[in-house]
Amino acid sequence: MKRLVLLVLLTTSSIASAQVKNDSTQIRDFYDLALLEGQSYQWLDDLSNDVGPRLSGSKGAENAVNWAKSELEKIGLDKVWLQPVMVPKWERGAAERAYIEGPDGRIEVPVCALGGSVATVQDGLTAEIIEVQGLADLEKLGTDKIKGKIVFYNRPMQANLIQTFSAYGGCVDQRYSGASEAAKYGAAGVIVRSMNLRMDDYPHTGAMSYGDLPNEKRVPAAAISTNGAALLSKMLKQNDKTQFYLKMNCKNYEDVPSFNVIGELTGSERPKDFMVVGGHLDSWDLGDGSHDDGAGVVQSMEVLRLMKAANYTPKHSIRVVLFMNEENGLRGGNEYAAVAKKKGENHVFALESDSGGFTPRGFSFDADPANFAQVESWSSLFKPYLIHYFELGGSGADIGPLKNEAIVLAGLRPDSQRYFDYHHASNDTFDAVNKRELELGAATMTSLMYLFDTYGVIPVNER
Ligand SMILES: [Zn+2]
């Protein structure tokens, strides 16, 4: 009996070590293929430079849908299809203009409209500025001091936070809710310091909302570059009656039809259990969205292509989902989850790449303790690739709506130190993405997807 137990133990452990060897060989294969014969960088070149900016509802977004569908069809997946979704449409119109009235004349400053903003009046808006450090300052100042002025939100991203996304999260309320809040106190408009850790001349756009504010109460909202913000703040200290001119030509339209683009490798053993990898196909309109989120799109496509190229047959059905309208509505992510629920599709794992195409460090997970422990048991397999960050935390906006008690969600976590130099600005272009860093991200994602496919997600009743 004892010998039998020993034999069983030996056999189990030798199977286990053989599997670890298989895993490390398989993962090595994915990295080799990504770095030696990768497709992601060429795809990013095409998406950034041929398709270009692709804000929801634009011609560019329509071209991106067609491009992605056609490229997915070329890699020999089992299914490729378009999933219809209605999206908001907003256009920037002619370039914005702004200047400060200084003692020695006008000083032009770089601004851009926030996504969803209304335009200024035809001749532009001229008003005094009142600088604040956040939404909470509005109540202290009150209507008396705010009415008729442009509220200038100037709280910077906190530079000593190592996680730059936390620094972003710490001030993005100014951009998102700044206009709706200031309008309640009679502000004529708002300008927001760009969400950027660097001092430069690029204004960074991004989503804002008027909440339930009626149309006639909506005021224009613009971002100003960090250098512009510093200059304006300095001039206000010299003269608090400094006048500011802002002209914006943007416009909101009715919703228009668009699509999520989906490709699938159907599972050989558990075809009805779905694993998703994705990024968002839409981008802001100022740059070509190479980091946000062209990188995530091509890396997600590359996950399925690398599995094919390595002759790996997944057990679960693995889908690449290129979500539409993450930036200004999340309609694609919501629609994908709604359709999955309606069809009763069992989604067990989803991975998103939407943090830039920089050197991958690891992943953050939205998972229960048992599944997270399983992930941690894989960490040594990633060591040769300098992937070490495995933490509980957020995953990705587009896959968020899939959340339920059964699913494990994950987000690729690249080094984020330079991300906000480019995020939502006109310098988010193809040349800002490094080929090797992009490819390493794709191989890292493929490896994680492979491990979840091989070992499965621990079901709720076994946790
Ligand atoms: Zn994004």
Short mmCIF file of C-alpha atoms and ligand atoms in Angstrom, two decimals:
data_model
loop_
_atom_site.label_atom_id
_atom_site.label_comp_id
_atom_site.label_asym_id
_atom_site.label_seq_id
_atom_site.Cartn_x
_atom_site.Cartn_y
_atom_site.Cartn_z
CA MET A 1 0.00 0.00 0.00
CA LYS A 2 2.75 2.34 1.02
CA ARG A 3 4.69 1.58 -2.16
CA LEU A 4 1.64 2.14 -4.25
CA VAL A 5 1.11 5.56 -2.67
CA LEU A 6 4.74 6.38 -3.26
CA LEU A 7 4.42 5.25 -6.88
CA VAL A 8 1.31 7.34 -7.35
CA LEU A 9 3.09 10.32 -5.81
CA LEU A 10 6.12 9.85 -8.02
CA THR A 11 3.98 9.51 -11.09
CA THR A 12 1.94 12.57 -10.22
CA SER A 13 5.00 14.67 -9.55
CA SER A 14 6.75 13.53 -12.72
CA ILE A 15 3.62 14.34 -14.70
CA ALA A 16 3.60 17.72 -12.97
CA SER A 17 7.23 18.43 -13.80
CA ALA A 18 6.71 17.25 -17.38
CA GLN A 19 3.79 19.67 -17.61
CA VAL A 20 5.91 22.53 -16.24
CA LYS A 21 8.49 21.68 -18.90
CA ASN A 22 5.75 21.63 -21.52
CA ASP A 23 4.48 24.96 -20.30
CA SER A 24 7.88 26.61 -20.36
CA THR A 25 8.59 25.20 -23.84
CA GLN A 26 5.22 26.31 -25.12
CA ILE A 27 5.66 29.79 -23.64
CA ARG A 28 9.17 30.04 -25.12
CA ASP A 29 7.60 29.21 -28.46
CA PHE A 30 5.09 32.05 -28.18
CA TYR A 31 7.83 34.57 -27.35
CA ASP A 32 10.03 33.29 -30.19
CA LEU A 33 7.21 33.58 -32.70
CA ALA A 34 6.20 37.04 -31.46
CA LEU A 35 9.75 38.41 -31.58
CA LEU A 36 11.04 36.67 -34.70
CA GLU A 37 7.96 36.45 -36.91
CA GLY A 38 5.50 38.76 -35.18
CA GLN A 39 2.63 40.46 -36.95
CA SER A 40 1.59 42.98 -34.29
CA TYR A 41 3.91 45.83 -35.31
CA GLN A 42 2.95 45.65 -38.99
CA TRP A 43 -0.70 45.59 -37.98
CA LEU A 44 -0.16 48.66 -35.80
CA ASP A 45 1.52 50.44 -38.71
CA ASP A 46 -1.53 49.72 -40.89
CA LEU A 47 -4.08 50.67 -38.22
CA SER A 48 -2.25 53.86 -37.20
CA ASN A 49 -1.01 55.10 -40.54
CA ASP A 50 -3.55 53.77 -43.07
CA VAL A 51 -6.72 53.81 -40.99
CA GLY A 52 -5.63 56.60 -38.62
CA PRO A 53 -7.80 58.31 -35.98
CA ARG A 54 -11.05 56.42 -35.38
CA LEU A 55 -13.36 58.14 -32.97
CA SER A 56 -16.73 56.39 -32.59
CA GLY A 57 -19.16 57.26 -35.33
CA SER A 58 -16.47 58.60 -37.66
CA LYS A 59 -15.43 57.41 -41.11
CA GLY A 60 -12.13 56.36 -39.50
CA ALA A 61 -13.96 54.07 -37.07
CA GLU A 62 -15.86 52.51 -39.95
CA ASN A 63 -12.59 51.93 -41.80
CA ALA A 64 -11.06 50.40 -38.66
CA VAL A 65 -13.94 47.92 -38.41
CA ASN A 66 -13.49 46.85 -42.02
CA TRP A 67 -9.71 46.63 -41.65
CA ALA A 68 -9.86 44.51 -38.48
CA LYS A 69 -12.46 42.14 -39.90
CA SER A 70 -10.45 41.60 -43.05
CA GLU A 71 -7.17 41.01 -41.14
CA LEU A 72 -8.83 38.54 -38.75
CA GLU A 73 -10.24 36.69 -41.75
CA LYS A 74 -6.71 36.25 -43.10
CA ILE A 75 -5.38 34.39 -40.06
CA GLY A 76 -7.65 31.37 -40.36
CA LEU A 77 -9.87 31.61 -37.31
CA ASP A 78 -12.96 29.42 -37.00
CA LYS A 79 -15.33 32.40 -37.05
CA VAL A 80 -15.10 36.15 -37.63
CA TRP A 81 -18.10 38.44 -37.31
CA LEU A 82 -19.33 41.95 -36.62
CA GLN A 83 -21.56 42.65 -33.64
CA PRO A 84 -23.80 45.70 -34.18
CA VAL A 85 -23.83 48.47 -31.58
CA MET A 86 -25.16 52.05 -31.61
CA VAL A 87 -22.53 54.62 -30.67
CA PRO A 88 -22.38 58.37 -29.92
CA LYS A 89 -21.08 60.69 -32.60
CA TRP A 90 -19.23 63.89 -31.76
CA GLU A 91 -17.04 65.98 -34.05
CA ARG A 92 -14.34 68.44 -33.10
CA GLY A 93 -14.79 70.62 -36.19
CA ALA A 94 -12.19 73.27 -37.05
CA ALA A 95 -9.21 73.55 -34.69
CA GLU A 96 -9.83 75.33 -31.41
CA ARG A 97 -8.21 78.63 -30.51
CA ALA A 98 -7.43 80.21 -27.16
CA TYR A 99 -5.39 83.09 -25.87
CA ILE A 100 -4.67 84.92 -22.63
CA GLU A 101 -5.01 88.71 -22.70
CA GLY A 102 -1.67 89.70 -21.20
CA PRO A 103 -0.36 93.16 -20.29
CA ASP A 104 1.73 93.10 -23.49
CA GLY A 105 -0.90 91.58 -25.78
CA ARG A 106 -2.40 88.20 -26.59
CA ILE A 107 -0.58 84.98 -25.74
CA GLU A 108 -1.89 81.96 -27.65
CA VAL A 109 -2.15 78.76 -25.61
CA PRO A 110 -2.72 75.17 -26.84
CA VAL A 111 -6.22 73.90 -26.06
CA CYS A 112 -8.57 71.23 -27.37
CA ALA A 113 -12.24 70.54 -26.77
CA LEU A 114 -13.08 67.71 -24.41
CA GLY A 115 -15.03 64.90 -26.07
CA GLY A 116 -18.76 65.58 -25.91
CA SER A 117 -18.40 69.28 -25.20
CA VAL A 118 -20.68 71.86 -26.75
CA ALA A 119 -19.13 74.61 -28.88
CA THR A 120 -18.58 78.18 -27.79
CA VAL A 121 -20.71 80.87 -29.42
CA GLN A 122 -19.70 81.74 -32.96
CA ASP A 123 -17.41 84.62 -32.02
CA GLY A 124 -15.84 82.73 -29.16
CA LEU A 125 -16.10 83.18 -25.43
CA THR A 126 -14.18 85.92 -23.60
CA ALA A 127 -14.30 85.89 -19.81
CA GLU A 128 -12.33 86.22 -16.62
CA ILE A 129 -10.78 83.09 -15.20
CA ILE A 130 -11.16 81.62 -11.75
CA GLU A 131 -8.57 79.00 -10.84
CA VAL A 132 -9.51 76.04 -8.63
CA GLN A 133 -7.79 72.88 -7.46
CA GLY A 134 -10.81 70.66 -7.78
CA LEU A 135 -14.57 70.23 -7.73
CA ALA A 136 -14.75 70.78 -3.96
CA ASP A 137 -13.51 74.37 -4.37
CA LEU A 138 -16.67 75.34 -6.27
CA GLU A 139 -18.93 75.19 -3.23
CA LYS A 140 -16.48 77.25 -1.18
CA LEU A 141 -16.37 79.97 -3.86
CA GLY A 142 -20.09 79.90 -4.57
CA THR A 143 -22.10 81.45 -7.38
CA ASP A 144 -20.98 85.01 -6.53
CA LYS A 145 -17.35 84.35 -7.44
CA ILE A 146 -17.98 81.86 -10.30
CA LYS A 147 -20.90 83.30 -12.30
CA GLY A 148 -19.92 84.44 -15.78
CA LYS A 149 -16.32 83.26 -15.46
CA ILE A 150 -14.34 80.38 -16.93
CA VAL A 151 -13.46 77.88 -14.21
CA PHE A 152 -9.85 76.70 -14.57
CA TYR A 153 -9.23 73.29 -12.97
CA ASN A 154 -5.51 73.12 -12.31
CA ARG A 155 -4.92 70.23 -9.92
CA PRO A 156 -1.94 68.33 -11.39
CA MET A 157 -1.39 64.58 -11.54
CA GLN A 158 0.46 63.53 -8.41
CA ALA A 159 4.02 62.94 -9.60
CA ASN A 160 5.24 60.85 -6.67
CA LEU A 161 2.74 58.05 -7.33
CA ILE A 162 4.61 55.17 -8.99
CA GLN A 163 1.37 53.85 -10.51
CA THR A 164 0.62 56.64 -12.97
CA PHE A 165 -2.92 55.33 -13.44
CA SER A 166 -3.53 56.18 -9.79
CA ALA A 167 -2.27 59.70 -10.45
CA TYR A 168 -4.67 59.89 -13.41
CA GLY A 169 -7.53 58.54 -11.30
CA GLY A 170 -6.74 61.22 -8.73
CA CYS A 171 -7.54 64.14 -11.02
CA VAL A 172 -9.69 62.92 -13.90
CA ASP A 173 -12.86 63.98 -12.05
CA GLN A 174 -11.97 67.56 -13.05
CA ARG A 175 -12.16 66.59 -16.71
CA TYR A 176 -15.19 64.32 -16.50
CA SER A 177 -17.46 66.33 -14.23
CA GLY A 178 -15.82 69.78 -14.23
CA ALA A 179 -18.25 71.37 -16.69
CA SER A 180 -21.47 69.95 -15.24
CA GLU A 181 -20.46 71.00 -11.72
CA ALA A 182 -19.22 74.49 -12.67
CA ALA A 183 -22.36 75.14 -14.73
CA LYS A 184 -24.44 74.77 -11.55
CA TYR A 185 -22.69 77.90 -10.23
CA GLY A 186 -23.22 79.85 -13.45
CA ALA A 187 -19.75 79.36 -14.99
CA ALA A 188 -19.44 80.44 -18.64
CA GLY A 189 -17.11 77.54 -19.48
CA VAL A 190 -14.31 75.41 -18.10
CA ILE A 191 -10.71 74.68 -18.96
CA VAL A 192 -8.94 71.72 -17.43
CA ARG A 193 -5.21 71.15 -16.99
CA SER A 194 -4.28 68.24 -19.27
CA MET A 195 -3.90 64.84 -17.59
CA ASN A 196 -0.17 64.69 -18.25
CA LEU A 197 2.78 64.28 -15.88
CA ARG A 198 5.14 66.06 -18.27
CA MET A 199 5.36 69.79 -18.92
CA ASP A 200 4.75 70.25 -22.67
CA ASP A 201 2.53 71.90 -25.27
CA TYR A 202 0.08 69.07 -26.02
CA PRO A 203 -3.51 69.44 -24.84
CA HIS A 204 -5.05 66.05 -23.92
CA THR A 205 -8.70 65.43 -24.72
CA GLY A 206 -10.91 62.80 -23.10
CA ALA A 207 -14.46 62.03 -22.14
CA MET A 208 -16.59 64.46 -20.15
CA SER A 209 -20.24 64.36 -19.18
CA TYR A 210 -22.92 66.92 -18.52
CA GLY A 211 -24.87 64.38 -16.50
CA ASP A 212 -28.55 65.33 -16.56
CA LEU A 213 -27.87 69.02 -17.15
CA PRO A 214 -30.38 70.38 -19.72
CA ASN A 215 -28.95 71.47 -23.09
CA GLU A 216 -29.35 75.20 -22.47
CA LYS A 217 -27.24 74.98 -19.29
CA ARG A 218 -24.30 73.17 -20.91
CA VAL A 219 -21.07 75.15 -21.10
CA PRO A 220 -18.00 74.53 -23.28
CA ALA A 221 -15.14 72.47 -21.81
CA ALA A 222 -11.56 72.43 -23.06
CA ALA A 223 -8.23 70.97 -21.98
CA ILE A 224 -5.16 73.19 -21.86
CA SER A 225 -1.58 71.90 -22.17
CA THR A 226 0.47 71.64 -18.97
CA ASN A 227 2.74 74.50 -20.07
CA GLY A 228 -0.34 76.56 -20.93
CA ALA A 229 -1.81 75.81 -17.50
CA ALA A 230 1.38 76.87 -15.74
CA LEU A 231 1.52 80.13 -17.70
CA LEU A 232 -2.13 80.93 -17.08
CA SER A 233 -1.77 80.25 -13.37
CA LYS A 234 1.25 82.53 -13.21
CA MET A 235 -0.54 85.34 -15.04
CA LEU A 236 -3.57 85.03 -12.77
CA LYS A 237 -1.31 85.53 -9.76
CA GLN A 238 -0.11 88.79 -11.33
CA ASN A 239 -3.61 89.91 -12.32
CA ASP A 240 -6.70 88.08 -11.18
CA LYS A 241 -8.81 89.99 -13.72
CA THR A 242 -6.91 88.38 -16.63
CA GLN A 243 -9.21 87.73 -19.58
CA PHE A 244 -9.24 84.50 -21.54
CA TYR A 245 -10.55 83.84 -25.06
CA LEU A 246 -11.81 80.42 -26.14
CA LYS A 247 -13.26 79.36 -29.48
CA MET A 248 -14.46 75.81 -30.14
CA ASN A 249 -16.43 74.40 -33.05
CA CYS A 250 -17.42 70.92 -31.87
CA LYS A 251 -20.81 69.32 -32.30
CA ASN A 252 -22.85 66.37 -30.97
CA TYR A 253 -24.96 64.29 -33.37
CA GLU A 254 -27.53 61.52 -33.05
CA ASP A 255 -26.18 58.03 -32.32
CA VAL A 256 -25.01 56.06 -35.35
CA PRO A 257 -24.59 52.32 -36.01
CA SER A 258 -21.18 50.72 -35.56
CA PHE A 259 -19.68 47.34 -34.59
CA ASN A 260 -17.52 45.30 -32.28
CA VAL A 261 -15.22 43.05 -34.34
CA ILE A 262 -14.98 39.47 -33.06
CA GLY A 263 -12.92 36.44 -34.08
CA GLU A 264 -12.99 32.98 -32.50
CA LEU A 265 -10.93 29.84 -32.20
CA THR A 266 -13.52 27.27 -31.16
CA GLY A 267 -12.48 25.11 -28.22
CA SER A 268 -11.64 21.42 -28.74
CA GLU A 269 -12.81 20.26 -25.30
CA ARG A 270 -14.96 23.00 -23.78
CA PRO A 271 -16.33 24.90 -26.77
CA LYS A 272 -19.13 26.43 -24.69
CA ASP A 273 -16.74 28.00 -22.17
CA PHE A 274 -15.43 31.29 -23.54
CA MET A 275 -12.20 33.14 -22.92
CA VAL A 276 -11.86 36.65 -24.30
CA VAL A 277 -8.85 38.78 -25.16
CA GLY A 278 -9.39 42.31 -26.36
CA GLY A 279 -8.75 46.01 -26.61
CA HIS A 280 -10.75 48.91 -27.97
CA LEU A 281 -10.82 49.71 -31.66
CA ASP A 282 -11.96 53.32 -31.32
CA SER A 283 -9.48 56.09 -30.47
CA TRP A 284 -9.57 59.81 -29.85
CA ASP A 285 -9.31 62.01 -32.91
CA LEU A 286 -6.15 64.03 -32.19
CA GLY A 287 -3.44 61.41 -32.74
CA ASP A 288 -3.80 58.02 -34.38
CA GLY A 289 -4.33 56.20 -31.07
CA SER A 290 -1.27 53.96 -31.39
CA HIS A 291 -0.87 53.45 -27.64
CA ASP A 292 -4.56 53.99 -26.82
CA ASP A 293 -5.55 51.49 -27.89
CA GLY A 294 -4.05 50.46 -31.22
CA ALA A 295 -1.45 48.52 -29.25
CA GLY A 296 -4.08 46.57 -27.33
CA VAL A 297 -5.99 45.83 -30.53
CA VAL A 298 -3.03 44.37 -32.42
CA GLN A 299 -1.71 42.51 -29.36
CA SER A 300 -5.12 40.88 -28.88
CA MET A 301 -5.25 39.88 -32.55
CA GLU A 302 -1.72 38.54 -32.18
CA VAL A 303 -2.73 36.27 -29.28
CA LEU A 304 -4.95 34.22 -31.56
CA ARG A 305 -2.51 34.38 -34.47
CA LEU A 306 0.36 33.15 -32.26
CA MET A 307 -1.73 30.22 -31.06
CA LYS A 308 -2.39 29.29 -34.68
CA ALA A 309 1.26 29.81 -35.64
CA ALA A 310 2.40 27.59 -32.75
CA ASN A 311 -0.11 24.90 -33.79
CA TYR A 312 -1.73 25.22 -30.41
CA THR A 313 -5.33 24.03 -30.28
CA PRO A 314 -7.21 25.64 -27.39
CA LYS A 315 -9.53 23.59 -25.21
CA HIS A 316 -11.83 26.53 -24.50
CA SER A 317 -13.29 28.79 -27.17
CA ILE A 318 -10.98 31.78 -27.33
CA ARG A 319 -12.29 35.03 -28.76
CA VAL A 320 -10.56 38.21 -29.74
CA VAL A 321 -13.00 41.08 -29.21
CA LEU A 322 -12.17 44.52 -30.59
CA PHE A 323 -14.56 46.77 -28.72
CA MET A 324 -16.05 49.92 -30.22
CA ASN A 325 -16.56 53.16 -28.26
CA GLU A 326 -14.56 52.64 -25.07
CA GLU A 327 -13.45 56.26 -25.08
CA ASN A 328 -16.73 58.09 -24.99
CA GLY A 329 -19.43 55.69 -23.99
CA LEU A 330 -18.31 52.06 -23.43
CA ARG A 331 -21.17 50.99 -25.66
CA GLY A 332 -19.16 48.14 -27.23
CA GLY A 333 -18.18 46.59 -23.91
CA ASN A 334 -21.72 46.87 -22.60
CA GLU A 335 -23.21 45.38 -25.77
CA TYR A 336 -20.80 42.43 -25.85
CA ALA A 337 -21.67 41.53 -22.25
CA ALA A 338 -25.41 42.02 -22.86
CA VAL A 339 -25.39 39.72 -25.90
CA ALA A 340 -23.32 37.10 -24.03
CA LYS A 341 -25.83 37.16 -21.19
CA LYS A 342 -28.81 36.96 -23.52
CA LYS A 343 -27.29 33.96 -25.32
CA GLY A 344 -26.33 32.30 -22.03
CA GLU A 345 -22.68 32.11 -23.08
CA ASN A 346 -20.48 31.06 -20.17
CA HIS A 347 -17.50 33.42 -20.05
CA VAL A 348 -14.81 32.17 -17.66
CA PHE A 349 -11.84 34.44 -18.39
CA ALA A 350 -11.26 37.82 -20.05
CA LEU A 351 -8.03 39.73 -20.58
CA GLU A 352 -7.74 43.32 -21.80
CA SER A 353 -4.78 45.34 -23.03
CA ASP A 354 -5.55 49.05 -22.73
CA SER A 355 -2.62 50.60 -20.87
CA GLY A 356 -0.27 51.39 -23.73
CA GLY A 357 2.19 49.38 -25.80
CA PHE A 358 5.10 49.71 -23.37
CA THR A 359 7.32 47.01 -21.84
CA PRO A 360 5.04 44.49 -20.14
CA ARG A 361 5.54 44.02 -16.39
CA GLY A 362 2.67 41.62 -15.66
CA PHE A 363 -1.04 41.68 -15.02
CA SER A 364 -3.57 42.83 -12.52
CA PHE A 365 -6.49 40.57 -11.73
CA ASP A 366 -10.07 40.86 -10.64
CA ALA A 367 -10.32 37.35 -9.20
CA ASP A 368 -11.27 35.28 -6.16
CA PRO A 369 -8.45 34.03 -3.86
CA ALA A 370 -8.37 30.48 -5.31
CA ASN A 371 -7.95 31.62 -8.89
CA PHE A 372 -5.45 34.27 -7.88
CA ALA A 373 -3.41 31.63 -6.02
CA GLN A 374 -3.37 29.57 -9.21
CA VAL A 375 -2.09 32.59 -11.13
CA GLU A 376 0.67 33.10 -8.57
CA SER A 377 1.73 29.48 -8.99
CA TRP A 378 2.52 30.30 -12.62
CA SER A 379 4.76 33.26 -11.88
CA SER A 380 8.05 31.35 -12.25
CA LEU A 381 7.13 30.54 -15.87
CA PHE A 382 7.23 34.27 -16.62
CA LYS A 383 10.56 34.98 -14.92
CA PRO A 384 12.72 34.50 -18.04
CA TYR A 385 10.73 37.29 -19.70
CA LEU A 386 11.10 39.74 -16.79
CA ILE A 387 7.37 39.54 -16.10
CA HIS A 388 6.89 39.81 -12.36
CA TYR A 389 3.84 41.93 -11.55
CA PHE A 390 0.86 39.79 -10.51
CA GLU A 391 -1.50 41.77 -8.30
CA LEU A 392 -5.16 41.99 -7.48
CA GLY A 393 -6.73 45.16 -8.84
CA GLY A 394 -8.65 46.41 -11.86
CA SER A 395 -8.72 44.74 -15.29
CA GLY A 396 -10.08 46.74 -18.22
CA ALA A 397 -13.05 48.99 -18.95
CA ASP A 398 -14.37 46.99 -21.91
CA ILE A 399 -14.37 43.62 -20.15
CA GLY A 400 -15.73 45.07 -16.89
CA PRO A 401 -19.39 44.52 -17.89
CA LEU A 402 -18.69 40.73 -18.12
CA LYS A 403 -18.02 40.62 -14.40
CA ASN A 404 -19.90 38.01 -12.38
CA GLU A 405 -18.92 35.60 -9.60
CA ALA A 406 -17.58 32.93 -11.99
CA ILE A 407 -15.30 34.93 -14.29
CA VAL A 408 -11.66 35.90 -13.82
CA LEU A 409 -10.77 39.30 -15.33
CA ALA A 410 -7.24 40.49 -16.06
CA GLY A 411 -5.50 43.53 -17.51
CA LEU A 412 -2.04 43.64 -19.06
CA ARG A 413 0.16 45.97 -16.99
CA PRO A 414 2.95 47.54 -19.01
CA ASP A 415 5.39 50.04 -17.56
CA SER A 416 3.19 53.14 -17.30
CA GLN A 417 5.76 55.91 -16.66
CA ARG A 418 5.49 57.44 -20.16
CA TYR A 419 1.88 56.55 -20.93
CA PHE A 420 0.40 59.89 -19.94
CA ASP A 421 2.89 61.75 -22.13
CA TYR A 422 0.75 60.49 -25.05
CA HIS A 423 -2.67 59.53 -23.69
CA HIS A 424 -5.48 61.23 -25.71
CA ALA A 425 -3.06 63.74 -27.30
CA SER A 426 -1.90 64.41 -30.85
CA ASN A 427 1.49 62.79 -30.15
CA ASP A 428 -0.09 59.36 -29.57
CA THR A 429 1.23 58.15 -32.90
CA PHE A 430 2.93 55.07 -34.36
CA ASP A 431 6.49 56.33 -33.79
CA ALA A 432 5.77 56.46 -30.03
CA VAL A 433 5.41 52.66 -29.88
CA ASN A 434 8.49 50.44 -29.69
CA LYS A 435 8.35 47.25 -31.77
CA ARG A 436 9.93 44.91 -29.22
CA GLU A 437 7.93 46.26 -26.32
CA LEU A 438 4.71 45.76 -28.29
CA GLU A 439 5.70 42.21 -29.25
CA LEU A 440 6.71 41.29 -25.70
CA GLY A 441 3.27 42.40 -24.56
CA ALA A 442 1.57 40.19 -27.16
CA ALA A 443 3.66 37.14 -26.17
CA THR A 444 3.01 37.77 -22.47
CA MET A 445 -0.74 37.94 -23.07
CA THR A 446 -0.65 34.78 -25.20
CA SER A 447 1.21 32.95 -22.42
CA LEU A 448 -1.35 33.89 -19.79
CA MET A 449 -4.20 32.92 -22.10
CA TYR A 450 -2.45 29.58 -22.75
CA LEU A 451 -2.12 28.89 -19.01
CA PHE A 452 -5.77 29.70 -18.31
CA ASP A 453 -6.78 27.53 -21.25
CA THR A 454 -4.57 24.64 -20.08
CA TYR A 455 -5.48 24.64 -16.39
CA GLY A 456 -8.91 26.22 -16.59
CA VAL A 457 -10.56 28.66 -14.24
CA ILE A 458 -11.40 27.12 -10.85
CA PRO A 459 -15.22 26.93 -10.79
CA VAL A 460 -17.23 28.66 -8.08
CA ASN A 461 -18.14 25.45 -6.21
CA GLU A 462 -14.48 24.37 -5.94
CA ARG A 463 -13.15 27.61 -4.50
ZN ZN B 1 -7.93 53.20 -23.96
#
